CSV table of C-alpha atoms in Angstrom, one decimal:
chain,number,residue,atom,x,y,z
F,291,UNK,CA,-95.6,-134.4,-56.2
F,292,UNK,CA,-95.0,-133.5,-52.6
F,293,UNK,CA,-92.6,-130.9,-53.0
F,294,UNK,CA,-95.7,-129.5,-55.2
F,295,UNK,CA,-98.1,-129.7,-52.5
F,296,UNK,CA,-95.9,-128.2,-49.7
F,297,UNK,CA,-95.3,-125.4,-51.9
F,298,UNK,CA,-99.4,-125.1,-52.7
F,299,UNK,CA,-99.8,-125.0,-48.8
F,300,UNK,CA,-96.9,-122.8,-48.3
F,301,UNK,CA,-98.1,-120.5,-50.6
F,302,UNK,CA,-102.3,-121.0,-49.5
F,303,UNK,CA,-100.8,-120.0,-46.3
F,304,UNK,CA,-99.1,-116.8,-47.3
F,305,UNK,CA,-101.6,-115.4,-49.4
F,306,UNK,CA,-104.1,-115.8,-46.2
F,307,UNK,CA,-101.8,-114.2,-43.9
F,308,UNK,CA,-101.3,-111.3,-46.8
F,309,UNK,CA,-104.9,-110.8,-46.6
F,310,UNK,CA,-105.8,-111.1,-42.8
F,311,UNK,CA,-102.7,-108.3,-42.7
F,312,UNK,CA,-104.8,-106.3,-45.2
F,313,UNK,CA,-107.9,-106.6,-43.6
F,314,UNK,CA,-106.2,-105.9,-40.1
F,315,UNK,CA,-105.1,-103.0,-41.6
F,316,UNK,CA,-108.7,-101.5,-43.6
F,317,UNK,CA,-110.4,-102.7,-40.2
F,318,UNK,CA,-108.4,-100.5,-37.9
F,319,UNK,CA,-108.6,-97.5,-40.2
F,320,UNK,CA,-112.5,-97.7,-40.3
F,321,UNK,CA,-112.8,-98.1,-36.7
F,322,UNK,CA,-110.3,-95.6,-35.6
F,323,UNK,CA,-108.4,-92.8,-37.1
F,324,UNK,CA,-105.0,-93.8,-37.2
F,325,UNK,CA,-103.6,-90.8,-39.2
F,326,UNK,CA,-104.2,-88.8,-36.1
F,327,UNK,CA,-103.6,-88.4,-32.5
F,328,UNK,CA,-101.8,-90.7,-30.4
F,329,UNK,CA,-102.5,-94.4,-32.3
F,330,UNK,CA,-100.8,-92.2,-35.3
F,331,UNK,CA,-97.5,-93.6,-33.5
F,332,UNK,CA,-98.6,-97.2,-32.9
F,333,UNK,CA,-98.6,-100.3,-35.3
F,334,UNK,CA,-101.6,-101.0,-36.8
F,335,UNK,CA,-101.2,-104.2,-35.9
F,336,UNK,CA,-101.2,-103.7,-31.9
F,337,UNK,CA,-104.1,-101.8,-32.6
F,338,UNK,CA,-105.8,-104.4,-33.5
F,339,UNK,CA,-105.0,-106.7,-30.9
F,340,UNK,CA,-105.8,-104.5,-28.0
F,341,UNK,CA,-109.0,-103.9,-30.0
F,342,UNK,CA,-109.5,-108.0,-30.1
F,343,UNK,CA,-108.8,-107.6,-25.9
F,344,UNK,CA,-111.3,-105.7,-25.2
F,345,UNK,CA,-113.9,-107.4,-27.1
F,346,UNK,CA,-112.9,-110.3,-25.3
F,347,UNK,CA,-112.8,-108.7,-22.1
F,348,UNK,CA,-116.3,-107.0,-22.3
F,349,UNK,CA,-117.7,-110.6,-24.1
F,350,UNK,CA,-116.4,-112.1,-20.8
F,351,UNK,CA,-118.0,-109.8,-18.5
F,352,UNK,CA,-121.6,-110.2,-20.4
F,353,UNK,CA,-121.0,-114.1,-20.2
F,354,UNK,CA,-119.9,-114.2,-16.4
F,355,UNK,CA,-123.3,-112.0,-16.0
F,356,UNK,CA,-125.5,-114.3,-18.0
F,357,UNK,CA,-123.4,-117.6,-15.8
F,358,UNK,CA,-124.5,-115.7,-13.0
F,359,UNK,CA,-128.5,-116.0,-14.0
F,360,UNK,CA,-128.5,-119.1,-15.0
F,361,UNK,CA,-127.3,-119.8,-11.9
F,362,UNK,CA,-129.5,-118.0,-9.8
F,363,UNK,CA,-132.2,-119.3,-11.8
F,364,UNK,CA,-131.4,-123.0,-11.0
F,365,UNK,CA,-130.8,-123.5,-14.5
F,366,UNK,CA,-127.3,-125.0,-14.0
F,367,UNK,CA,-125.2,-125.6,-11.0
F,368,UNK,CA,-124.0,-122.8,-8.7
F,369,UNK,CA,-120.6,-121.9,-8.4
F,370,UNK,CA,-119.1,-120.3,-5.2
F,371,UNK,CA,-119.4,-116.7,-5.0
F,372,UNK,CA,-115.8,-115.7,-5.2
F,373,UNK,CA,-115.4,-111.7,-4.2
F,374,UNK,CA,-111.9,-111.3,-5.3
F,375,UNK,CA,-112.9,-113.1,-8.6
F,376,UNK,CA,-115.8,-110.1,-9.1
F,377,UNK,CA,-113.5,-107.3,-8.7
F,378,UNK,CA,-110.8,-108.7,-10.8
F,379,UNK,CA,-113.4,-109.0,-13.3
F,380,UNK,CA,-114.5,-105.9,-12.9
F,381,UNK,CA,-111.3,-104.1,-13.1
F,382,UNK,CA,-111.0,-106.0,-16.1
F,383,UNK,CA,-113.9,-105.1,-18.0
F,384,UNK,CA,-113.2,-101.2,-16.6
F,385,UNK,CA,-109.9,-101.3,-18.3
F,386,UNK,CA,-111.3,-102.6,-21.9
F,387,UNK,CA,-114.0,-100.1,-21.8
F,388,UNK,CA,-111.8,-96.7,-20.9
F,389,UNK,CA,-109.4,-98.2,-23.8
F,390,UNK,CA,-112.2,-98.3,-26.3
F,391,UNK,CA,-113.0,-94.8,-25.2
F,392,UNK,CA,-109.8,-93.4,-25.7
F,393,UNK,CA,-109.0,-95.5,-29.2
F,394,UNK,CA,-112.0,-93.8,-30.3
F,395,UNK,CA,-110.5,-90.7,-28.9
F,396,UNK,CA,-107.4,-91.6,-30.9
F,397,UNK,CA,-105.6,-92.2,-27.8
F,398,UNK,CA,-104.7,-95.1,-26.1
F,399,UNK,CA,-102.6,-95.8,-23.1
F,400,UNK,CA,-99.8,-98.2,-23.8
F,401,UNK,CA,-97.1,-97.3,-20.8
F,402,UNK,CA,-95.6,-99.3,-18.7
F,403,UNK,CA,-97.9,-99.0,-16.2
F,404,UNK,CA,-101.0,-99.5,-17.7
F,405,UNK,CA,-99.6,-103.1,-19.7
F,406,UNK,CA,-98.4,-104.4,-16.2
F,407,UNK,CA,-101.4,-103.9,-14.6
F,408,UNK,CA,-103.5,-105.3,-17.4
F,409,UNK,CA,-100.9,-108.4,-17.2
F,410,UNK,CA,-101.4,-108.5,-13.4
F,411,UNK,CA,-105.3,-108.5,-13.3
F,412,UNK,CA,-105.1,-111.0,-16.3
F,413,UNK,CA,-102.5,-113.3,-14.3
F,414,UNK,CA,-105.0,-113.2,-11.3
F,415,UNK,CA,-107.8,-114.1,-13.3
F,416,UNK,CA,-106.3,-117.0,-15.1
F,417,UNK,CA,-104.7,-118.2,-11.1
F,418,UNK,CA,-108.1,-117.5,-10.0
F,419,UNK,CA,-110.0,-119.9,-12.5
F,420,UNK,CA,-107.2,-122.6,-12.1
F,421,UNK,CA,-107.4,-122.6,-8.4
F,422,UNK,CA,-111.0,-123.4,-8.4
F,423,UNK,CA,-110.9,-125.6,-10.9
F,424,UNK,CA,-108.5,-127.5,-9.7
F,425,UNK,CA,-110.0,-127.2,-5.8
F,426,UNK,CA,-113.9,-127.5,-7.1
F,427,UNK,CA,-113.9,-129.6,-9.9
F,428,UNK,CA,-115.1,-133.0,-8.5
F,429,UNK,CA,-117.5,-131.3,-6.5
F,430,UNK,CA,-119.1,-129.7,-9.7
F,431,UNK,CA,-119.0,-131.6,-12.5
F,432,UNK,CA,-120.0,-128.3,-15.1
F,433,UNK,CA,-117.5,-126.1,-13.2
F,434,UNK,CA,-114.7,-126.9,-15.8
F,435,UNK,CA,-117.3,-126.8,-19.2
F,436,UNK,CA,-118.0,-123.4,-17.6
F,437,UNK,CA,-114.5,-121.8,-16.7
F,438,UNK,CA,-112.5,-123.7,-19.7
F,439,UNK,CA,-113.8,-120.7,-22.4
F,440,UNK,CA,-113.0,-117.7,-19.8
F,441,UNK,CA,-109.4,-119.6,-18.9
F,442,UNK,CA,-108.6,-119.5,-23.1
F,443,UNK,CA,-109.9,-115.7,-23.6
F,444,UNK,CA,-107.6,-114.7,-20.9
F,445,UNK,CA,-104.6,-116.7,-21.8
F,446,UNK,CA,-105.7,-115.3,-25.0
F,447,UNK,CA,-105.7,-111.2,-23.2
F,448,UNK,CA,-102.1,-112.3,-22.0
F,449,UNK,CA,-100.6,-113.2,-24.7
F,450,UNK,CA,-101.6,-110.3,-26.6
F,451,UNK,CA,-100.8,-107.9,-23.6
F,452,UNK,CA,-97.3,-109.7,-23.4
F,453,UNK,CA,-97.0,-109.4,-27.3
F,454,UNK,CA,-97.6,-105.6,-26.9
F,455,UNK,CA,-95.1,-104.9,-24.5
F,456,UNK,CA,-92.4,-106.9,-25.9
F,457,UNK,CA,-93.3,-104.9,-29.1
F,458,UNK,CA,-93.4,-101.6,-28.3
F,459,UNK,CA,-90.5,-102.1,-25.8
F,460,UNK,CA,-92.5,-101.1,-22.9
F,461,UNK,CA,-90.6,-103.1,-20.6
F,462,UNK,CA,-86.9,-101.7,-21.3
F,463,UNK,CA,-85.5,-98.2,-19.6
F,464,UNK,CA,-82.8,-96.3,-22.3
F,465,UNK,CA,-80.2,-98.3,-21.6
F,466,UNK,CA,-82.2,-101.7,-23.1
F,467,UNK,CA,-82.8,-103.0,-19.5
F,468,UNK,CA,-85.4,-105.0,-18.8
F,469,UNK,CA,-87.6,-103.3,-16.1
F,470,UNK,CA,-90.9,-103.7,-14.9
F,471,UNK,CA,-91.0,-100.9,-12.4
């Protein structure tokens, strides 16, 4: 009987990943033509998840800018101003628009460069919210109900930034070498 019902779950398990594959897959050829251009030469798959990035980088941005009224309407507790913070975010968001812009452009920038920098600003961001959580938390008690959803999107953006590099090889010269410069 248990035997049975690992193998129903095993199997539950496969056919879901089967169709989230497929429907990875018929949602990247309707959004962007893969046939063509540049994303011709990249796995549908990473398509996807740089797609997923910069949804999540640009829903970040619109709900760091709705924080921000709220805040400056007295509607919930204001959190320090942080200047570094703003840029990083901004660079952020920058990024995930000009890479929606060139996947609808069948292009899309996926050198060494551009993944380290999008690891650095994403590394920043995620120190960033740590530190003042960690620093600011007892002084405001929401500051950690606020923060906790940007600190998972970006470990989420990491992840799938690391994921992309280590997949396309982005980090290795001709010889197989690691190098990040």
């Amino acid at each position: 009987m248990l035997r049975s019902l690992r193998l129903t779950v095993k199997l539950f398990f496969c056919a879901l990943s089967k169709a989230f594959v497929e429907y990875v897959d018929l949602l990247v050829h309707e959004l962007f033509e893969v046939e063509r251009g540049q994303l011709k030469h990249i796995p549908n798959f990473v398509i996807f998840l740089i797609y997923v990035l910069c949804l999540s980088v640009l829903f970040q941005a619109a709900l760091d800018f709705v924080i921000e009224i709220l805040m400056l309407l007295n509607l919930i507790e204001k959190i320090p101003l942080r200047v570094d913070f703003v840029f990083l975010t901004i660079i952020s968001t920058v990024m995930g628009v000009q890479t929606l812009k060139g996947m609808a452009r069948r292009k899309l920038d996926v050198t060494r460069n551009s993944i380290l920098i999008g690891i650095i600003v994403e590394t920043a961001l995620i120190v960033g919210d740590l530190t003042l959580i960690l620093q600011a938390s007892h002084e405001l008690s929401i500051l950690p109900f606020i923060r906790l959803p940007f600190l998972m999107l970006t470990f989420m953006n990491l992840a799938i930034l690391l994921f992309v590099g280590i997949k396309l090889k982005v980090f290795k010269d001709k010889k197989g070498k690691i190098a990040l410069f």
